[in-house]
């Protein structure tokens, strides 16, 4: 009964536009006082502090900052130009460029919101200028950004690893195959829609243009090689790789391309600081709520309840998919991971499900939630950039959500898809 009241209280605060981080903190503090009295209050500050200061979480602000520097230093624009030269000659090519550029950009930023904000501000106006319908431009940009977060490095994966006690590196490796497959499938859907609606061809293929844009983007292409090569090679941790990403972005944007000025750097730092503050406040208040739920033995009770119902991993995964799809519609991915993953991990372990495999399932579920109202953080950002009605965009976005759903089913019930590289290199 107490948990039901907490959920209702949280939803009520969210629906009256209280920021979700504040809503979680309020609900947690009220629940703690109701359960233990005012004596519980001195522990609040300590839990908030320790919840947001775990070492792996340092990677989050660093990857966000690296993404902001990329955009300010001309790196993003060069990646877009290269992708355009490679596939811009196909009908609907500029929309495919959006997917390709998102896959590149996410290899440095790790954030879907950062991805859609950085690339959307460039590509959505470009698509509209070429004659693409505004809802289509917003939909493909939004969904491509969410899919790209499956590819390492990924902030949701880092959060999951911290909450589940899993390996960040193995999660990153597990995301490579699903991310690439999903990207190709999304491009195929884009092409089918472009042919059906006669969307434009950007320009003819020119090998000279490919050479020129590749030469200009060569340094930018080194970023994912440096970051992911260092992480997968075991030379740096994910957190150290995030610091390396910032340093590389600074050198390439400021020294090589010479587009990173003090003014643009200041703007990038402010933008990164704002995004970091939102995420880390979510982390801290989620830790507070999670601490109270754990003290009440809620995770163990939920796990025992489902195990009493069934211990079949296939059925358990189906129930958890439904669960995460629903909460993903109402919670941001960071909040959902921090709040829910510690609750369900005893169940996951009891059912014999690999935590790395389950991490990809969680990431894709919450990625779909980023595209489905009422919260739909990534979709809302794309609509804001495109100046488009969210419901008109959502109608078009159903095609791309279907791609995300297909990848979810594939990853859930064919574990070899995410785990093949993990098993090959780490087990």
CSV table of C-alpha atoms in Angstrom, one decimal:
chain,number,residue,atom,x,y,z
A,1,UNK,CA,0.0,0.0,0.0
A,2,UNK,CA,2.9,2.4,0.9
A,3,UNK,CA,4.5,1.7,-2.5
A,4,UNK,CA,1.3,2.4,-4.4
A,5,UNK,CA,0.9,5.7,-2.6
A,6,UNK,CA,4.5,6.6,-3.4
A,7,UNK,CA,3.9,5.8,-7.1
A,8,UNK,CA,0.7,7.8,-7.2
A,9,UNK,CA,2.3,10.7,-5.4
A,10,UNK,CA,5.2,10.6,-7.9
A,11,UNK,CA,2.9,10.6,-10.9
A,12,UNK,CA,0.7,13.3,-9.5
A,13,UNK,CA,3.8,15.6,-9.0
A,14,UNK,CA,5.0,14.8,-12.5
A,15,UNK,CA,1.7,15.6,-14.1
A,16,UNK,CA,1.6,19.0,-12.5
A,17,UNK,CA,5.0,19.7,-14.1
A,18,UNK,CA,7.2,19.3,-11.0
A,19,UNK,CA,10.6,18.3,-12.4
A,20,UNK,CA,10.9,14.5,-12.0
A,21,UNK,CA,14.1,14.8,-9.9
A,22,UNK,CA,12.4,17.1,-7.4
A,23,UNK,CA,9.3,14.9,-7.4
A,24,UNK,CA,11.3,11.8,-6.5
A,25,UNK,CA,13.2,13.6,-3.8
A,26,UNK,CA,9.9,14.9,-2.3
A,27,UNK,CA,8.2,11.5,-2.4
A,28,UNK,CA,11.3,9.8,-0.9
A,29,UNK,CA,11.6,12.3,2.0
A,30,UNK,CA,7.9,12.1,2.8
A,31,UNK,CA,8.0,8.3,2.8
A,32,UNK,CA,11.1,8.3,5.0
A,33,UNK,CA,9.4,10.6,7.5
A,34,UNK,CA,6.2,8.6,7.5
A,35,UNK,CA,8.1,5.4,8.1
A,36,UNK,CA,10.9,6.4,10.5
A,37,UNK,CA,9.9,9.9,11.7
A,38,UNK,CA,12.1,13.0,11.6
A,39,UNK,CA,15.1,11.0,12.8
A,40,UNK,CA,15.5,9.8,9.1
A,41,UNK,CA,16.2,13.3,7.8
A,42,UNK,CA,19.9,13.6,8.8
A,43,UNK,CA,20.5,10.6,6.5
A,44,UNK,CA,19.0,12.4,3.5
A,45,UNK,CA,22.0,14.6,2.6
A,46,UNK,CA,24.4,11.7,3.0
A,47,UNK,CA,22.5,9.4,0.7
A,48,UNK,CA,22.1,12.2,-1.9
A,49,UNK,CA,25.8,12.8,-1.9
A,50,UNK,CA,27.0,9.2,-2.0
A,51,UNK,CA,24.4,8.3,-4.6
A,52,UNK,CA,25.8,10.9,-7.1
A,53,UNK,CA,29.5,10.5,-6.4
A,54,UNK,CA,30.2,6.9,-7.5
A,55,UNK,CA,33.4,6.9,-9.7
A,56,UNK,CA,31.8,5.4,-12.9
A,57,UNK,CA,29.3,8.3,-12.9
A,58,UNK,CA,32.1,10.8,-13.6
A,59,UNK,CA,31.9,9.5,-17.2
A,60,UNK,CA,28.5,11.1,-17.7
A,61,UNK,CA,29.4,14.8,-17.5
A,62,UNK,CA,32.6,14.1,-19.4
A,63,UNK,CA,30.8,12.4,-22.3
A,64,UNK,CA,28.2,15.2,-22.4
A,65,UNK,CA,31.0,17.8,-22.4
A,66,UNK,CA,32.7,16.0,-25.3
A,67,UNK,CA,29.5,16.0,-27.3
A,68,UNK,CA,29.1,19.8,-26.7
A,69,UNK,CA,32.7,20.5,-27.7
A,70,UNK,CA,32.2,18.4,-30.9
A,71,UNK,CA,29.3,20.5,-32.0
A,72,UNK,CA,31.0,23.8,-31.1
A,73,UNK,CA,34.3,22.8,-32.7
A,74,UNK,CA,33.1,21.9,-36.2
A,75,UNK,CA,33.5,18.1,-35.7
A,76,UNK,CA,29.8,17.3,-36.1
A,77,UNK,CA,29.5,19.3,-39.3
A,78,UNK,CA,32.4,17.4,-40.9
A,79,UNK,CA,30.9,14.0,-39.9
A,80,UNK,CA,27.6,15.1,-41.5
A,81,UNK,CA,29.3,16.2,-44.7
A,82,UNK,CA,31.1,12.8,-45.0
A,83,UNK,CA,27.9,10.9,-44.4
A,84,UNK,CA,26.1,13.1,-47.0
A,85,UNK,CA,28.9,12.4,-49.6
A,86,UNK,CA,28.6,8.7,-49.0
A,87,UNK,CA,24.8,8.1,-49.1
A,88,UNK,CA,23.3,11.5,-50.1
A,89,UNK,CA,22.8,10.3,-53.7
A,90,UNK,CA,20.1,7.7,-52.7
A,91,UNK,CA,16.5,8.8,-52.7
A,92,UNK,CA,15.8,10.0,-49.1
A,93,UNK,CA,19.6,10.2,-48.7
A,94,UNK,CA,19.6,13.2,-46.5
A,95,UNK,CA,17.4,11.4,-44.0
A,96,UNK,CA,19.7,8.4,-44.1
A,97,UNK,CA,22.6,10.8,-43.5
A,98,UNK,CA,20.8,11.7,-40.3
A,99,UNK,CA,20.8,8.1,-39.1
A,100,UNK,CA,24.5,7.7,-40.1
A,101,UNK,CA,25.6,10.9,-38.5
A,102,UNK,CA,23.7,9.9,-35.3
A,103,UNK,CA,25.6,6.6,-35.1
A,104,UNK,CA,28.9,8.5,-35.5
A,105,UNK,CA,28.0,11.3,-33.0
A,106,UNK,CA,26.7,8.9,-30.3
A,107,UNK,CA,30.1,7.2,-30.3
A,108,UNK,CA,31.4,10.3,-28.5
A,109,UNK,CA,28.4,11.9,-26.7
A,110,UNK,CA,26.6,8.8,-25.4
A,111,UNK,CA,23.4,10.9,-25.0
A,112,UNK,CA,20.3,10.7,-27.2
A,113,UNK,CA,19.2,14.2,-26.1
A,114,UNK,CA,22.6,15.7,-26.9
A,115,UNK,CA,22.6,13.8,-30.2
A,116,UNK,CA,19.3,15.2,-31.3
A,117,UNK,CA,20.0,18.7,-30.0
A,118,UNK,CA,23.4,18.9,-31.8
A,119,UNK,CA,22.6,17.2,-35.1
A,120,UNK,CA,18.9,18.1,-35.3
A,121,UNK,CA,19.7,21.8,-35.2
A,122,UNK,CA,21.7,21.3,-38.4
A,123,UNK,CA,19.9,18.4,-40.2
A,124,UNK,CA,16.2,19.2,-39.6
A,125,UNK,CA,16.4,22.7,-41.2
A,126,UNK,CA,18.4,21.1,-44.1
A,127,UNK,CA,15.8,18.4,-44.7
A,128,UNK,CA,13.0,21.0,-44.6
A,129,UNK,CA,14.9,23.1,-47.1
A,130,UNK,CA,15.2,20.2,-49.4
A,131,UNK,CA,11.5,19.5,-49.3
A,132,UNK,CA,11.1,16.8,-46.7
A,133,UNK,CA,7.9,17.1,-44.6
A,134,UNK,CA,8.6,18.6,-41.2
A,135,UNK,CA,7.1,15.7,-39.2
A,136,UNK,CA,9.2,13.2,-41.2
A,137,UNK,CA,12.4,15.2,-40.6
A,138,UNK,CA,11.7,15.4,-36.8
A,139,UNK,CA,10.7,11.7,-36.6
A,140,UNK,CA,13.8,10.3,-38.3
A,141,UNK,CA,16.1,12.6,-36.3
A,142,UNK,CA,14.5,11.7,-33.0
A,143,UNK,CA,14.5,7.9,-33.5
A,144,UNK,CA,18.0,7.8,-35.0
A,145,UNK,CA,19.3,9.6,-31.9
A,146,UNK,CA,17.6,7.0,-29.6
A,147,UNK,CA,18.9,4.0,-31.6
A,148,UNK,CA,22.4,5.5,-31.6
A,149,UNK,CA,22.6,5.3,-27.8
A,150,UNK,CA,22.7,1.5,-28.1
A,151,UNK,CA,26.1,2.0,-29.7
A,152,UNK,CA,28.9,2.6,-27.2
A,153,UNK,CA,29.6,4.8,-25.3
A,154,UNK,CA,26.1,5.1,-23.8
A,155,UNK,CA,25.1,7.0,-20.7
A,156,UNK,CA,22.1,4.7,-20.0
A,157,UNK,CA,24.5,1.8,-20.1
A,158,UNK,CA,26.9,3.4,-17.7
A,159,UNK,CA,24.0,4.1,-15.3
A,160,UNK,CA,22.8,0.5,-15.7
A,161,UNK,CA,26.2,-0.9,-15.0
A,162,UNK,CA,26.5,1.1,-11.8
A,163,UNK,CA,23.0,0.1,-10.6
A,164,UNK,CA,23.3,-3.6,-11.6
A,165,UNK,CA,27.0,-4.1,-10.6
A,166,UNK,CA,27.7,-5.1,-14.2
A,167,UNK,CA,30.7,-4.5,-16.5
A,168,UNK,CA,30.5,-1.2,-18.5
A,169,UNK,CA,32.9,-2.5,-21.1
A,170,UNK,CA,30.9,-5.7,-21.7
A,171,UNK,CA,27.7,-3.6,-22.0
A,172,UNK,CA,29.4,-1.4,-24.6
A,173,UNK,CA,30.6,-4.4,-26.6
A,174,UNK,CA,27.1,-5.9,-26.5
A,175,UNK,CA,25.6,-2.8,-28.0
A,176,UNK,CA,27.6,-2.8,-31.2
A,177,UNK,CA,25.8,-5.5,-33.2
A,178,UNK,CA,22.3,-4.4,-32.3
A,179,UNK,CA,23.1,-0.8,-32.9
A,180,UNK,CA,24.5,-1.4,-36.4
A,181,UNK,CA,21.7,-3.8,-37.4
A,182,UNK,CA,19.1,-1.3,-36.1
A,183,UNK,CA,20.8,1.6,-38.0
A,184,UNK,CA,20.7,-0.4,-41.3
A,185,UNK,CA,17.1,-1.4,-40.7
A,186,UNK,CA,16.2,2.3,-40.0
A,187,UNK,CA,17.8,3.3,-43.2
A,188,UNK,CA,15.8,0.7,-45.1
A,189,UNK,CA,12.6,2.0,-43.7
A,190,UNK,CA,13.7,5.6,-44.5
A,191,UNK,CA,14.4,4.5,-48.1
A,192,UNK,CA,11.0,2.7,-48.4
A,193,UNK,CA,9.2,5.9,-47.2
A,194,UNK,CA,11.2,8.1,-49.5
A,195,UNK,CA,10.3,6.0,-52.5
A,196,UNK,CA,6.7,5.9,-51.6
A,197,UNK,CA,6.4,9.6,-51.1
A,198,UNK,CA,9.0,10.7,-53.7
A,199,UNK,CA,11.3,12.4,-51.3
A,200,UNK,CA,14.3,14.2,-53.0
A,201,UNK,CA,17.7,13.0,-53.9
A,202,UNK,CA,20.2,15.3,-52.4
A,203,UNK,CA,22.9,15.2,-55.2
A,204,UNK,CA,24.7,12.8,-57.5
A,205,UNK,CA,27.5,10.6,-56.1
A,206,UNK,CA,30.9,12.2,-56.6
A,207,UNK,CA,34.1,10.3,-55.6
A,208,UNK,CA,36.0,13.6,-55.4
A,209,UNK,CA,33.5,14.9,-52.8
A,210,UNK,CA,33.9,11.6,-50.8
A,211,UNK,CA,37.7,12.1,-50.8
A,212,UNK,CA,37.5,15.7,-49.8
A,213,UNK,CA,35.0,15.2,-47.0
A,214,UNK,CA,36.9,12.1,-45.8
A,215,UNK,CA,40.1,14.1,-45.7
A,216,UNK,CA,38.3,16.9,-43.8
A,217,UNK,CA,36.7,14.5,-41.4
A,218,UNK,CA,39.7,12.2,-40.9
A,219,UNK,CA,40.6,13.8,-37.5
A,220,UNK,CA,37.0,13.6,-36.4
A,221,UNK,CA,36.9,9.9,-37.3
A,222,UNK,CA,39.8,9.3,-35.0
A,223,UNK,CA,37.7,10.2,-32.0
A,224,UNK,CA,35.7,7.0,-31.7
A,225,UNK,CA,38.8,5.0,-32.6
A,226,UNK,CA,40.7,6.6,-29.7
A,227,UNK,CA,37.9,6.3,-27.2
A,228,UNK,CA,36.5,2.9,-28.0
A,229,UNK,CA,39.9,1.5,-28.9
A,230,UNK,CA,41.2,2.6,-25.5
A,231,UNK,CA,38.2,1.1,-23.6
A,232,UNK,CA,38.0,-2.1,-25.5
A,233,UNK,CA,41.8,-2.6,-25.5
A,234,UNK,CA,41.8,-2.4,-21.7
A,235,UNK,CA,44.1,0.6,-21.7
A,236,UNK,CA,41.5,2.9,-20.1
A,237,UNK,CA,38.3,2.5,-18.1
A,238,UNK,CA,35.0,3.9,-19.4
A,239,UNK,CA,35.5,6.9,-17.1
A,240,UNK,CA,39.0,7.5,-18.2
A,241,UNK,CA,37.8,7.1,-21.8
A,242,UNK,CA,35.3,9.9,-21.2
A,243,UNK,CA,38.1,12.2,-20.1
A,244,UNK,CA,40.1,11.2,-23.1
A,245,UNK,CA,37.1,12.1,-25.3
A,246,UNK,CA,37.1,15.6,-23.9
A,247,UNK,CA,40.8,16.0,-24.4
A,248,UNK,CA,40.6,14.7,-28.0
A,249,UNK,CA,37.6,16.9,-28.8
A,250,UNK,CA,39.5,19.9,-27.5
A,251,UNK,CA,42.6,19.2,-29.5
A,252,UNK,CA,40.8,18.4,-32.7
A,253,UNK,CA,38.2,21.2,-32.5
A,254,UNK,CA,40.6,23.9,-31.2
A,255,UNK,CA,44.0,23.0,-32.6
A,256,UNK,CA,43.4,21.0,-35.8
A,257,UNK,CA,40.1,22.6,-37.1
A,258,UNK,CA,40.6,25.9,-35.2
A,259,UNK,CA,36.9,26.5,-34.9
A,260,UNK,CA,36.8,26.2,-31.1
A,261,UNK,CA,37.0,29.8,-29.7
A,262,UNK,CA,36.7,31.0,-26.1
A,263,UNK,CA,33.2,32.1,-26.9
A,264,UNK,CA,32.0,28.8,-28.4
A,265,UNK,CA,33.8,26.9,-25.6
A,266,UNK,CA,32.0,28.9,-23.0
A,267,UNK,CA,28.7,28.1,-24.7
A,268,UNK,CA,29.6,24.4,-24.9
A,269,UNK,CA,30.5,24.3,-21.2
A,270,UNK,CA,27.3,26.0,-20.2
A,271,UNK,CA,25.2,23.6,-22.3
A,272,UNK,CA,27.1,20.6,-20.9
A,273,UNK,CA,26.7,21.9,-17.3
A,274,UNK,CA,23.0,22.2,-17.7
A,275,UNK,CA,22.5,18.7,-19.1
A,276,UNK,CA,24.8,17.3,-16.4
A,277,UNK,CA,22.9,19.0,-13.6
A,278,UNK,CA,19.7,17.5,-14.8
A,279,UNK,CA,21.1,14.0,-15.0
A,280,UNK,CA,23.0,14.1,-11.7
A,281,UNK,CA,20.1,15.5,-9.7
A,282,UNK,CA,18.1,12.6,-11.1
A,283,UNK,CA,20.8,10.2,-9.9
A,284,UNK,CA,20.9,11.7,-6.4
A,285,UNK,CA,17.2,11.7,-5.8
A,286,UNK,CA,16.8,8.3,-7.3
A,287,UNK,CA,19.4,7.0,-4.9
A,288,UNK,CA,17.4,8.4,-2.1
A,289,UNK,CA,14.2,6.8,-3.2
A,290,UNK,CA,16.0,3.5,-4.0
A,291,UNK,CA,17.5,3.5,-0.5
A,292,UNK,CA,14.1,3.7,1.1
A,293,UNK,CA,12.6,1.0,-1.2
A,294,UNK,CA,15.5,-1.3,-0.4
A,295,UNK,CA,15.0,-0.7,3.4
A,296,UNK,CA,11.4,-1.7,2.9
A,297,UNK,CA,12.5,-5.0,1.1
A,298,UNK,CA,10.4,-4.0,-2.0
A,299,UNK,CA,12.9,-5.5,-4.5
A,300,UNK,CA,13.0,-8.8,-2.8
A,301,UNK,CA,9.2,-8.9,-2.5
A,302,UNK,CA,8.7,-8.2,-6.2
A,303,UNK,CA,11.3,-10.8,-7.2
A,304,UNK,CA,9.6,-13.4,-5.0
A,305,UNK,CA,6.2,-12.5,-6.4
A,306,UNK,CA,7.2,-13.1,-10.0
A,307,UNK,CA,9.3,-16.1,-9.2
A,308,UNK,CA,6.3,-17.6,-7.5
A,309,UNK,CA,4.3,-17.0,-10.7
A,310,UNK,CA,7.0,-18.3,-13.0
A,311,UNK,CA,10.7,-19.0,-13.2
A,312,UNK,CA,10.9,-19.4,-17.0
A,313,UNK,CA,13.4,-16.8,-18.3
A,314,UNK,CA,11.4,-16.2,-21.5
A,315,UNK,CA,8.2,-15.3,-19.5
A,316,UNK,CA,10.2,-13.3,-17.0
A,317,UNK,CA,11.7,-11.2,-19.9
A,318,UNK,CA,8.3,-10.7,-21.4
A,319,UNK,CA,6.9,-9.4,-18.1
A,320,UNK,CA,9.9,-7.1,-17.6
A,321,UNK,CA,9.6,-5.8,-21.2
A,322,UNK,CA,6.0,-4.8,-20.6
A,323,UNK,CA,7.0,-3.3,-17.2
A,324,UNK,CA,9.9,-1.2,-18.7
A,325,UNK,CA,7.9,-0.2,-21.7
A,326,UNK,CA,5.2,1.2,-19.4
A,327,UNK,CA,7.5,3.1,-17.0
A,328,UNK,CA,9.5,4.4,-20.0
A,329,UNK,CA,6.5,6.3,-21.0
A,330,UNK,CA,6.4,8.2,-17.7
A,331,UNK,CA,10.0,8.3,-16.6
A,332,UNK,CA,13.2,9.6,-18.2
A,333,UNK,CA,15.7,6.8,-18.9
A,334,UNK,CA,18.1,7.8,-16.3
A,335,UNK,CA,15.4,8.0,-13.6
A,336,UNK,CA,13.9,4.7,-14.7
A,337,UNK,CA,17.3,2.9,-14.6
A,338,UNK,CA,18.3,4.2,-11.2
A,339,UNK,CA,14.9,3.8,-9.7
A,340,UNK,CA,13.9,0.4,-11.1
A,341,UNK,CA,17.0,-1.7,-12.0
A,342,UNK,CA,18.0,-2.3,-8.3
A,343,UNK,CA,14.5,-3.5,-7.7
A,344,UNK,CA,14.4,-6.1,-10.5
A,345,UNK,CA,18.0,-7.3,-10.4
A,346,UNK,CA,17.3,-10.0,-7.8
A,347,UNK,CA,14.6,-11.3,-10.1
A,348,UNK,CA,16.9,-11.2,-13.1
A,349,UNK,CA,19.6,-13.1,-11.3
A,350,UNK,CA,17.2,-15.6,-9.8
A,351,UNK,CA,15.9,-16.4,-13.4
A,352,UNK,CA,19.4,-17.0,-14.7
A,353,UNK,CA,19.3,-14.0,-17.1
A,354,UNK,CA,22.7,-12.6,-18.0
A,355,UNK,CA,23.0,-9.0,-16.5
A,356,UNK,CA,24.7,-7.8,-19.7
A,357,UNK,CA,22.0,-9.2,-21.9
A,358,UNK,CA,19.4,-7.7,-19.7
A,359,UNK,CA,21.2,-4.3,-19.9
A,360,UNK,CA,20.6,-4.2,-23.6
A,361,UNK,CA,16.9,-5.1,-23.1
A,362,UNK,CA,16.5,-2.3,-20.6
A,363,UNK,CA,18.3,0.3,-22.8
A,364,UNK,CA,16.1,-0.5,-25.8
A,365,UNK,CA,12.9,-0.5,-23.8
A,366,UNK,CA,13.7,2.9,-22.3
A,367,UNK,CA,14.8,4.1,-25.8
A,368,UNK,CA,11.3,3.4,-27.0
A,369,UNK,CA,10.0,5.4,-24.0
A,370,UNK,CA,12.0,8.4,-25.3
A,371,UNK,CA,9.8,8.4,-28.4
A,372,UNK,CA,6.4,7.8,-26.8
A,373,UNK,CA,4.4,10.6,-25.0
A,374,UNK,CA,3.7,11.8,-22.4
A,375,UNK,CA,7.4,12.2,-21.4
A,376,UNK,CA,9.2,11.4,-24.7
A,377,UNK,CA,12.3,13.6,-23.9
A,378,UNK,CA,14.1,13.0,-27.2
A,379,UNK,CA,10.9,13.4,-29.3
A,380,UNK,CA,10.0,16.6,-27.6
A,381,UNK,CA,13.5,18.0,-28.2
A,382,UNK,CA,13.3,17.1,-31.9
A,383,UNK,CA,9.8,18.7,-32.2
A,384,UNK,CA,11.0,21.8,-30.5
A,385,UNK,CA,13.9,22.2,-33.0
A,386,UNK,CA,11.6,21.4,-36.0
A,387,UNK,CA,8.8,23.6,-34.6
A,388,UNK,CA,6.4,20.7,-35.3
A,389,UNK,CA,3.3,19.3,-33.5
A,390,UNK,CA,4.3,16.3,-31.4
A,391,UNK,CA,1.2,14.3,-32.5
A,392,UNK,CA,1.8,14.9,-36.2
A,393,UNK,CA,5.4,13.8,-35.7
A,394,UNK,CA,4.3,10.8,-33.6
A,395,UNK,CA,2.2,9.5,-36.5
A,396,UNK,CA,5.3,9.3,-38.8
A,397,UNK,CA,7.4,8.1,-35.9
A,398,UNK,CA,5.4,4.9,-35.6
A,399,UNK,CA,7.4,3.4,-38.5
A,400,UNK,CA,10.7,4.1,-36.7
A,401,UNK,CA,9.3,3.0,-33.3
A,402,UNK,CA,8.5,-0.3,-35.1
A,403,UNK,CA,12.2,-0.6,-35.9
A,404,UNK,CA,13.1,-0.1,-32.3
A,405,UNK,CA,10.5,-2.6,-31.2
A,406,UNK,CA,11.8,-5.2,-33.7
A,407,UNK,CA,15.3,-4.7,-32.3
A,408,UNK,CA,14.0,-5.1,-28.8
A,409,UNK,CA,12.3,-8.5,-29.7
A,410,UNK,CA,15.5,-9.6,-31.5
A,411,UNK,CA,17.8,-8.7,-28.6
A,412,UNK,CA,15.4,-10.2,-26.0
A,413,UNK,CA,14.8,-13.5,-27.5
A,414,UNK,CA,18.0,-14.1,-29.6
A,415,UNK,CA,20.7,-13.4,-26.9
A,416,UNK,CA,23.4,-14.2,-29.4
A,417,UNK,CA,22.8,-10.9,-31.2
A,418,UNK,CA,24.0,-8.7,-28.3
A,419,UNK,CA,26.3,-11.4,-26.7
A,420,UNK,CA,28.2,-12.7,-29.6
A,421,UNK,CA,31.1,-10.2,-29.3
A,422,UNK,CA,31.0,-10.3,-25.5
A,423,UNK,CA,31.4,-14.1,-25.6
A,424,UNK,CA,34.1,-13.9,-28.2
A,425,UNK,CA,36.3,-11.4,-26.5
A,426,UNK,CA,35.6,-11.5,-22.8
A,427,UNK,CA,34.3,-15.0,-21.8
